[in-house]
mmCIF file of C-alpha atoms and ligand atoms in Angstrom:
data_model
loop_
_atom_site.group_PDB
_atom_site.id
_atom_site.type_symbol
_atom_site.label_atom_id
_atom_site.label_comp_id
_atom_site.label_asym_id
_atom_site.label_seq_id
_atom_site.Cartn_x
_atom_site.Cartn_y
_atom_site.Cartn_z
ATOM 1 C CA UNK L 1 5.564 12.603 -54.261
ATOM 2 C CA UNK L 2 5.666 13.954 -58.002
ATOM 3 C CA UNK L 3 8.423 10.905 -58.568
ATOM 4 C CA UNK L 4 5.659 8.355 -58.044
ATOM 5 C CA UNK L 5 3.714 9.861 -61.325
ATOM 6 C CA UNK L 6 6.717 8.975 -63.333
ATOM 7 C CA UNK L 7 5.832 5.837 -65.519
ATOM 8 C CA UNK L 8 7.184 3.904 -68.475
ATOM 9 C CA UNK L 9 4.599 3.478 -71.268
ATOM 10 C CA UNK L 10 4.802 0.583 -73.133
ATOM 11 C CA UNK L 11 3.355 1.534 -76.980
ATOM 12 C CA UNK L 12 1.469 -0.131 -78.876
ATOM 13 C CA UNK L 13 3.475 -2.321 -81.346
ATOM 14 C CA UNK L 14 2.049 -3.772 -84.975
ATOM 15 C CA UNK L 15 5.065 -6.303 -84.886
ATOM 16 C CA UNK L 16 5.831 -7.343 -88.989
ATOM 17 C CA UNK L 17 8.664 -8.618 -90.922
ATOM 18 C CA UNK L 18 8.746 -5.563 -93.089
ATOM 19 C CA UNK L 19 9.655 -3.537 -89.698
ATOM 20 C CA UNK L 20 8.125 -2.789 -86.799
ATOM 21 C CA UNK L 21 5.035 0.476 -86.325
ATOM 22 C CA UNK L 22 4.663 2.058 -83.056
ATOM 23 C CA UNK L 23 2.204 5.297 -82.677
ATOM 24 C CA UNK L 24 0.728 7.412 -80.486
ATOM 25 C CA UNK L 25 -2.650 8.921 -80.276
ATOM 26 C CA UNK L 26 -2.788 12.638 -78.524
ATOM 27 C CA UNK L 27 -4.576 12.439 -75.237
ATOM 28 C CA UNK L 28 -5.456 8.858 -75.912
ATOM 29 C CA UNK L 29 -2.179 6.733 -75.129
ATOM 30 C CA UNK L 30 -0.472 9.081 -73.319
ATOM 31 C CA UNK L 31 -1.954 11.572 -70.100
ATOM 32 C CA UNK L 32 -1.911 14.404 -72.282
ATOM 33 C CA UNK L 33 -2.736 16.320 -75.163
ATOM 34 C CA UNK L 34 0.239 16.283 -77.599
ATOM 35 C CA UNK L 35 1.555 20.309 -78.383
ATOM 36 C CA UNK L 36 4.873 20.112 -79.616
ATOM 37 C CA UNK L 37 7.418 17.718 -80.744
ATOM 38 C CA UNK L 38 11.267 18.074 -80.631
ATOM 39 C CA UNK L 39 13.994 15.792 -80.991
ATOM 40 C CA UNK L 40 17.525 15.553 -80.177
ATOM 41 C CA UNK L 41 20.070 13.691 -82.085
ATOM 42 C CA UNK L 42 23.887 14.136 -82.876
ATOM 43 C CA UNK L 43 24.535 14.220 -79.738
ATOM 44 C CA UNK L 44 28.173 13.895 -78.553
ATOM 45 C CA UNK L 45 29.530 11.119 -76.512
ATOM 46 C CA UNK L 46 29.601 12.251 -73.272
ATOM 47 C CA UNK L 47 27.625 15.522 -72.990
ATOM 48 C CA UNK L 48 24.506 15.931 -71.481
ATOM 49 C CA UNK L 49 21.557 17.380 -71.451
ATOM 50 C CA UNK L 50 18.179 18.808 -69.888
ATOM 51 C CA UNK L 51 19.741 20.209 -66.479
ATOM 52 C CA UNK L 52 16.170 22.072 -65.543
ATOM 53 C CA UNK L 53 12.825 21.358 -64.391
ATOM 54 C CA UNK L 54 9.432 22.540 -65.867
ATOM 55 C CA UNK L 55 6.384 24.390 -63.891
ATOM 56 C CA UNK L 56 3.723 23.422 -66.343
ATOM 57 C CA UNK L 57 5.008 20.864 -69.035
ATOM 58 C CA UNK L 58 4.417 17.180 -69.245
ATOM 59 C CA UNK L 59 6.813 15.058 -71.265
ATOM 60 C CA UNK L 60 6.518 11.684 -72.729
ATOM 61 C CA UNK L 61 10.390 10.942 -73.709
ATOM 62 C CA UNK L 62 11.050 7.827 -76.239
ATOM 63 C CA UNK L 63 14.520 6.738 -77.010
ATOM 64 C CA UNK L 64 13.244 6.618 -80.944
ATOM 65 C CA UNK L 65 16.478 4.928 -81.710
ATOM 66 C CA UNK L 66 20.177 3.871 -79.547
ATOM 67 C CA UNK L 67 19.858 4.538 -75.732
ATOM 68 C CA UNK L 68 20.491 7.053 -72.880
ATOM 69 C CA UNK L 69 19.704 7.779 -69.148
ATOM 70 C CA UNK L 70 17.516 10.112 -67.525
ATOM 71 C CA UNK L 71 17.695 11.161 -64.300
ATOM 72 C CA UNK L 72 14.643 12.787 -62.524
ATOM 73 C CA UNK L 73 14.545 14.389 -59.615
ATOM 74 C CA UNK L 74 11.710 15.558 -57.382
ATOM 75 C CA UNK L 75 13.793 17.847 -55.077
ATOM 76 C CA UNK L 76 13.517 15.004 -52.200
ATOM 77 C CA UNK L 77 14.190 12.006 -53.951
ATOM 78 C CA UNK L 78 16.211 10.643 -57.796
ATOM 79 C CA UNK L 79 16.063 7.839 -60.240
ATOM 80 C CA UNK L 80 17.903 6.895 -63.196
ATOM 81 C CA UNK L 81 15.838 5.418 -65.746
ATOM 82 C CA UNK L 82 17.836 3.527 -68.478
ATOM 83 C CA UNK L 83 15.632 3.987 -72.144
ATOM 84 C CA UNK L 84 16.972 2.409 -74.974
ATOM 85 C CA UNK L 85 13.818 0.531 -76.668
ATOM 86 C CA UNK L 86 11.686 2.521 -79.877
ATOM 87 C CA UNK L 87 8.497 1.674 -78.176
ATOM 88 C CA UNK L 88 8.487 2.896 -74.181
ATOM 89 C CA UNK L 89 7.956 6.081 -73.523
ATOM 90 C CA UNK L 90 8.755 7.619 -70.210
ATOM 91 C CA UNK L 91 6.254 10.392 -68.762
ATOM 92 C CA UNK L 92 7.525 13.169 -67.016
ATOM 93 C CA UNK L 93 5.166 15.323 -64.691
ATOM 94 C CA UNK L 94 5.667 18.639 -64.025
ATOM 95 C CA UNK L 95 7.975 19.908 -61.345
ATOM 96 C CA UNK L 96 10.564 17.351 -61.795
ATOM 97 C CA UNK L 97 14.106 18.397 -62.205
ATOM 98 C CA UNK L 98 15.961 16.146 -65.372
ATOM 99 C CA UNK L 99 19.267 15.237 -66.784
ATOM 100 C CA UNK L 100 20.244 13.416 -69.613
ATOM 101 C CA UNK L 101 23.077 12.074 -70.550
ATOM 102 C CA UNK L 102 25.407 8.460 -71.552
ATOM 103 C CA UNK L 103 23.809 8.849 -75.022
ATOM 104 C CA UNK L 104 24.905 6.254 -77.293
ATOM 105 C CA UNK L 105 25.652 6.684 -80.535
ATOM 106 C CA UNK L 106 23.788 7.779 -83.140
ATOM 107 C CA UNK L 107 20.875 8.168 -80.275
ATOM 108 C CA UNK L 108 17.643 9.942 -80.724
ATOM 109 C CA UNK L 109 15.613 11.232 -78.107
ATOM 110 C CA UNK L 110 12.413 12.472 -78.930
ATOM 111 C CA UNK L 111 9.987 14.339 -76.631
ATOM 112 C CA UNK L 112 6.523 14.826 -76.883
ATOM 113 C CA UNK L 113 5.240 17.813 -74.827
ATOM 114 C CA UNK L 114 1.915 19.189 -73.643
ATOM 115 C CA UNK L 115 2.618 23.044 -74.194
ATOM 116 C CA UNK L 116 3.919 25.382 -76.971
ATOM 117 C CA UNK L 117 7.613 26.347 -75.784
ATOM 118 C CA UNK L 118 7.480 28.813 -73.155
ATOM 119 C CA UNK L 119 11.140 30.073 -71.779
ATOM 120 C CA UNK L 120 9.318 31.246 -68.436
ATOM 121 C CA UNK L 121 7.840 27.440 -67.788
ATOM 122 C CA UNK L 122 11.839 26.095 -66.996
ATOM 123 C CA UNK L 123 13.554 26.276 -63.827
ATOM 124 C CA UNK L 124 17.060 26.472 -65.168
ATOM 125 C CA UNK L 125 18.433 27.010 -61.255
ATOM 126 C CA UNK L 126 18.326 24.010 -59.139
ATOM 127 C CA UNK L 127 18.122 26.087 -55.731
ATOM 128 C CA UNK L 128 14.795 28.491 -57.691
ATOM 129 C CA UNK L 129 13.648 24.860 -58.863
ATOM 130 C CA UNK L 130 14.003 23.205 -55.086
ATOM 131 C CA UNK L 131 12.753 26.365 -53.264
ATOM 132 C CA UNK L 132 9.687 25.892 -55.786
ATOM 133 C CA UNK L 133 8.904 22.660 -54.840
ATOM 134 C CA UNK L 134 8.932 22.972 -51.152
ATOM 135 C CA UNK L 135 6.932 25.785 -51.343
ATOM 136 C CA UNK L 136 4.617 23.485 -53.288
ATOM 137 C CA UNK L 137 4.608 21.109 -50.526
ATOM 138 C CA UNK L 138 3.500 23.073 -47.907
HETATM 139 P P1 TYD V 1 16.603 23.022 -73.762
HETATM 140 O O1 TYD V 1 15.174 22.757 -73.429
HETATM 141 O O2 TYD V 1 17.452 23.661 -72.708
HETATM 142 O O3 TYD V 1 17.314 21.692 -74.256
HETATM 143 P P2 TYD V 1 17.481 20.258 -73.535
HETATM 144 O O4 TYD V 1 16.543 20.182 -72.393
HETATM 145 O O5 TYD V 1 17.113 19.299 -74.565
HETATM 146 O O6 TYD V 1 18.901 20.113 -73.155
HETATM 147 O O7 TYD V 1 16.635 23.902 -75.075
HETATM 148 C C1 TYD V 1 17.855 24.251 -75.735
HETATM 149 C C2 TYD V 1 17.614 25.522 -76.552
HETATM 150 O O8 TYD V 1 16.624 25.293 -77.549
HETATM 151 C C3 TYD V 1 17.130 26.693 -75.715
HETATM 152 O O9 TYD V 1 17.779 27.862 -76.208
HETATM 153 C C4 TYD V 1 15.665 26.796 -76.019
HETATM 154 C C5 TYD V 1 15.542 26.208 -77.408
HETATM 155 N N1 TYD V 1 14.273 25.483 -77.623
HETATM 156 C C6 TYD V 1 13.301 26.048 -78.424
HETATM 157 O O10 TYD V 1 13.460 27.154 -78.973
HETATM 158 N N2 TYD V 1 12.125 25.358 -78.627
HETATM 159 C C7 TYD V 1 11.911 24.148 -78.045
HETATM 160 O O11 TYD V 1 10.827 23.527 -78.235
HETATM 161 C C8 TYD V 1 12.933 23.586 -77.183
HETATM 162 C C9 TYD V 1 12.742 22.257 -76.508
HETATM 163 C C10 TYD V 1 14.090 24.294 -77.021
#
């Protein structure tokens, strides 16, 4: 099941009084070759995000600061995964239907992504995203 290929990262950290250093090497810490970045931020208390699923696109979300919950979806089966530290990353395979939301704060979520931005690579209809998947299965 595409759920099992969801995984926390845990970065590498060069812990120092002056403030912590966490990065990430394309291809090298993470299961793909890094594209594009984006970030969200500002977000209002109590709105959400995400709300579709990607055919192509892998994601390696970090809560870069504050905290939020995402919840993935495989068409079969969820999880809510709780991120709130500057150095885990969560991966996100393709095919995996997402929502975001209980943002703290002053949260930022940033997303590393293995393609340029493509409007035809979302599923932005659940029932088009779950027919997809079955079909996938069979
Ligand atoms: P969307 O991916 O739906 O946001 P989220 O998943 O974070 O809720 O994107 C919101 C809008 O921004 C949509 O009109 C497409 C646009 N967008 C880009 O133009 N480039 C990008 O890299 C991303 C991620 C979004």
């Amino acid at each position: 099941m595409p759920i099992n290929d969801i995984r926390k990262y845990d970065l590498t950290r060069i812990v120092d009084n002056r403030g912590n250093l966490t990065y990430i090497e394309s291809g090298k810490h993470i299961p793909f070759e890094i594209k594009r970045v984006y970030y969200l931020y500002d977000v209002p208390g109590g709105t959400s995000r995400g709300g579709h699923g990607h055919k192509k696109l892998k994601q390696l979300i970090i809560a870069i600061s504050g905290s939020f919950d995402i919840t993935v979806d495989d068409g079969c089966e969820k999880q809510i995964i709780h991120l709130n530290r500057s150095f885990q990353g969560l991966y996100i395979p393709p095919m995996m239907w997402r929502d975001l939301d209980n943002f703290s704060s002053g949260a930022v979520c940033m997303v590393l992504a293995s393609e340029f931005y493509d409007e035809g690579d979302y599923f932005r209809d659940y029932d088009a995203f779950l027919l997809a998947v079955r079909e996938c299965e069979q």
